[in-house]
């Protein structure tokens, strides 16, 4: 499994608008081959970034998404917030899962 985490620093006064943008998203990624799940994580500590996490069957599936017309369309629609809504640039991190204990006790 392949996981991406996009850390997005959002000004507190834009937090609700940022979250609403994800609630109203186009959902184009949901139909991509190899897509598993999308999570939007709200920070508990003021000043920490939001984390948008996507889970994929493989890195190749993620790369195919980033090179697709649907990716361009989905990200064009997400530009509804002004630049001043963000405290700085986002940071994309990528991971390969080496252990997944989902559904297992202890």
PDB file of C-alpha atoms in Angstrom:
ATOM      1  CA  UNK A   1       0.000   0.000   0.000  1.00  0.00           C
ATOM      2  CA  UNK A   2       1.108   3.557  -0.754  1.00  0.00           C
ATOM      3  CA  UNK A   3       0.124   6.595   1.344  1.00  0.00           C
ATOM      4  CA  UNK A   4       0.433  10.301   0.657  1.00  0.00           C
ATOM      5  CA  UNK A   5       0.105  13.000   3.296  1.00  0.00           C
ATOM      6  CA  UNK A   6      -0.315  16.585   2.161  1.00  0.00           C
ATOM      7  CA  UNK A   7       0.310  18.973   5.054  1.00  0.00           C
ATOM      8  CA  UNK A   8      -1.596  22.209   4.449  1.00  0.00           C
ATOM      9  CA  UNK A   9      -1.172  25.167   6.830  1.00  0.00           C
ATOM     10  CA  UNK A  10      -4.537  26.973   6.974  1.00  0.00           C
ATOM     11  CA  UNK A  11      -5.261  30.215   8.800  1.00  0.00           C
ATOM     12  CA  UNK A  12      -7.780  29.534  11.604  1.00  0.00           C
ATOM     13  CA  UNK A  13     -10.295  32.037  10.208  1.00  0.00           C
ATOM     14  CA  UNK A  14     -10.434  29.975   6.978  1.00  0.00           C
ATOM     15  CA  UNK A  15     -10.663  26.541   8.627  1.00  0.00           C
ATOM     16  CA  UNK A  16     -14.405  26.048   8.094  1.00  0.00           C
ATOM     17  CA  UNK A  17     -14.195  27.199   4.483  1.00  0.00           C
ATOM     18  CA  UNK A  18     -11.252  24.828   3.899  1.00  0.00           C
ATOM     19  CA  UNK A  19     -13.177  21.891   5.368  1.00  0.00           C
ATOM     20  CA  UNK A  20     -16.280  22.747   3.352  1.00  0.00           C
ATOM     21  CA  UNK A  21     -14.225  22.719   0.154  1.00  0.00           C
ATOM     22  CA  UNK A  22     -13.357  19.074   0.894  1.00  0.00           C
ATOM     23  CA  UNK A  23     -16.953  18.213   1.779  1.00  0.00           C
ATOM     24  CA  UNK A  24     -18.010  19.578  -1.609  1.00  0.00           C
ATOM     25  CA  UNK A  25     -15.110  18.084  -3.585  1.00  0.00           C
ATOM     26  CA  UNK A  26     -15.660  16.617  -7.026  1.00  0.00           C
ATOM     27  CA  UNK A  27     -14.859  13.062  -5.815  1.00  0.00           C
ATOM     28  CA  UNK A  28     -13.024  12.320  -9.042  1.00  0.00           C
ATOM     29  CA  UNK A  29     -10.231  10.527  -7.199  1.00  0.00           C
ATOM     30  CA  UNK A  30     -12.746   8.094  -5.705  1.00  0.00           C
ATOM     31  CA  UNK A  31     -13.222   6.474  -9.122  1.00  0.00           C
ATOM     32  CA  UNK A  32      -9.532   6.063  -9.922  1.00  0.00           C
ATOM     33  CA  UNK A  33      -8.153   2.516 -10.207  1.00  0.00           C
ATOM     34  CA  UNK A  34      -6.115   1.687  -7.122  1.00  0.00           C
ATOM     35  CA  UNK A  35      -7.658   4.389  -4.918  1.00  0.00           C
ATOM     36  CA  UNK A  36      -8.535   3.139  -1.422  1.00  0.00           C
ATOM     37  CA  UNK A  37      -9.383   6.045   0.843  1.00  0.00           C
ATOM     38  CA  UNK A  38      -9.121   9.783   1.501  1.00  0.00           C
ATOM     39  CA  UNK A  39      -8.902  11.319   4.970  1.00  0.00           C
ATOM     40  CA  UNK A  40      -8.866  15.009   5.896  1.00  0.00           C
ATOM     41  CA  UNK A  41      -7.378  15.455   9.366  1.00  0.00           C
ATOM     42  CA  UNK A  42      -8.117  18.606  11.390  1.00  0.00           C
ATOM     43  CA  UNK A  43      -5.214  19.675  13.635  1.00  0.00           C
ATOM     44  CA  UNK A  44      -5.798  19.603  17.391  1.00  0.00           C
ATOM     45  CA  UNK A  45      -3.077  22.168  18.077  1.00  0.00           C
ATOM     46  CA  UNK A  46      -3.487  25.723  16.764  1.00  0.00           C
ATOM     47  CA  UNK A  47      -0.927  26.488  14.085  1.00  0.00           C
ATOM     48  CA  UNK A  48      -0.437  22.867  13.053  1.00  0.00           C
ATOM     49  CA  UNK A  49      -1.340  22.051   9.435  1.00  0.00           C
ATOM     50  CA  UNK A  50      -4.297  20.064   8.198  1.00  0.00           C
ATOM     51  CA  UNK A  51      -3.278  16.702   6.778  1.00  0.00           C
ATOM     52  CA  UNK A  52      -4.961  15.330   3.664  1.00  0.00           C
ATOM     53  CA  UNK A  53      -4.123  11.655   3.466  1.00  0.00           C
ATOM     54  CA  UNK A  54      -4.790   9.325   0.539  1.00  0.00           C
ATOM     55  CA  UNK A  55      -4.307   5.574   0.526  1.00  0.00           C
ATOM     56  CA  UNK A  56      -3.534   3.720  -2.703  1.00  0.00           C
ATOM     57  CA  UNK A  57      -2.972   0.117  -3.718  1.00  0.00           C
ATOM     58  CA  UNK A  58       0.397   1.140  -5.196  1.00  0.00           C
ATOM     59  CA  UNK A  59       2.629   4.076  -5.993  1.00  0.00           C
ATOM     60  CA  UNK A  60       1.883   3.441  -9.657  1.00  0.00           C
ATOM     61  CA  UNK A  61      -1.855   3.968  -9.024  1.00  0.00           C
ATOM     62  CA  UNK A  62      -1.095   7.270  -7.277  1.00  0.00           C
ATOM     63  CA  UNK A  63       1.179   8.408 -10.115  1.00  0.00           C
ATOM     64  CA  UNK A  64      -1.510   7.525 -12.671  1.00  0.00           C
ATOM     65  CA  UNK A  65      -3.925   9.756 -10.718  1.00  0.00           C
ATOM     66  CA  UNK A  66      -1.506  12.701 -10.707  1.00  0.00           C
ATOM     67  CA  UNK A  67      -1.039  12.383 -14.475  1.00  0.00           C
ATOM     68  CA  UNK A  68      -4.758  12.057 -15.276  1.00  0.00           C
ATOM     69  CA  UNK A  69      -7.144  14.688 -16.663  1.00  0.00           C
ATOM     70  CA  UNK A  70      -9.336  14.032 -13.594  1.00  0.00           C
ATOM     71  CA  UNK A  71      -6.482  15.208 -11.334  1.00  0.00           C
ATOM     72  CA  UNK A  72      -6.189  18.479 -13.236  1.00  0.00           C
ATOM     73  CA  UNK A  73      -9.970  18.955 -13.164  1.00  0.00           C
ATOM     74  CA  UNK A  74     -10.274  18.149  -9.457  1.00  0.00           C
ATOM     75  CA  UNK A  75      -7.475  20.487  -8.460  1.00  0.00           C
ATOM     76  CA  UNK A  76      -8.777  23.309 -10.652  1.00  0.00           C
ATOM     77  CA  UNK A  77     -12.078  23.124  -8.756  1.00  0.00           C
ATOM     78  CA  UNK A  78     -10.305  23.218  -5.382  1.00  0.00           C
ATOM     79  CA  UNK A  79      -8.852  26.687  -5.966  1.00  0.00           C
ATOM     80  CA  UNK A  80     -11.786  28.400  -4.274  1.00  0.00           C
ATOM     81  CA  UNK A  81      -9.831  29.719  -1.292  1.00  0.00           C
ATOM     82  CA  UNK A  82      -7.739  32.886  -1.580  1.00  0.00           C
ATOM     83  CA  UNK A  83      -3.953  32.725  -1.131  1.00  0.00           C
ATOM     84  CA  UNK A  84      -4.237  34.520   2.212  1.00  0.00           C
ATOM     85  CA  UNK A  85      -6.154  31.500   3.583  1.00  0.00           C
ATOM     86  CA  UNK A  86      -2.848  29.655   3.885  1.00  0.00           C
ATOM     87  CA  UNK A  87      -0.014  30.239   6.329  1.00  0.00           C
ATOM     88  CA  UNK A  88       2.546  28.906   3.858  1.00  0.00           C
ATOM     89  CA  UNK A  89       3.107  26.288   1.176  1.00  0.00           C
ATOM     90  CA  UNK A  90       1.763  22.765   1.487  1.00  0.00           C
ATOM     91  CA  UNK A  91       4.166  19.852   1.872  1.00  0.00           C
ATOM     92  CA  UNK A  92       3.503  16.496   0.225  1.00  0.00           C
ATOM     93  CA  UNK A  93       4.981  13.397   1.858  1.00  0.00           C
ATOM     94  CA  UNK A  94       4.820   9.859   0.460  1.00  0.00           C
ATOM     95  CA  UNK A  95       5.116   6.523   2.257  1.00  0.00           C
ATOM     96  CA  UNK A  96       5.146   2.823   1.529  1.00  0.00           C
ATOM     97  CA  UNK A  97       3.244   0.830   4.149  1.00  0.00           C
ATOM     98  CA  UNK A  98       5.414  -1.811   5.811  1.00  0.00           C
ATOM     99  CA  UNK A  99       2.891  -2.819   8.509  1.00  0.00           C
ATOM    100  CA  UNK A 100      -0.898  -2.550   8.670  1.00  0.00           C
ATOM    101  CA  UNK A 101      -2.607  -3.903  11.786  1.00  0.00           C
ATOM    102  CA  UNK A 102      -6.171  -2.979  10.756  1.00  0.00           C
ATOM    103  CA  UNK A 103      -8.768  -5.353  12.128  1.00  0.00           C
ATOM    104  CA  UNK A 104      -6.407  -7.154  14.453  1.00  0.00           C
ATOM    105  CA  UNK A 105      -6.494  -7.307  18.242  1.00  0.00           C
ATOM    106  CA  UNK A 106      -3.563  -5.940  20.214  1.00  0.00           C
TER     107      UNK A 106
END
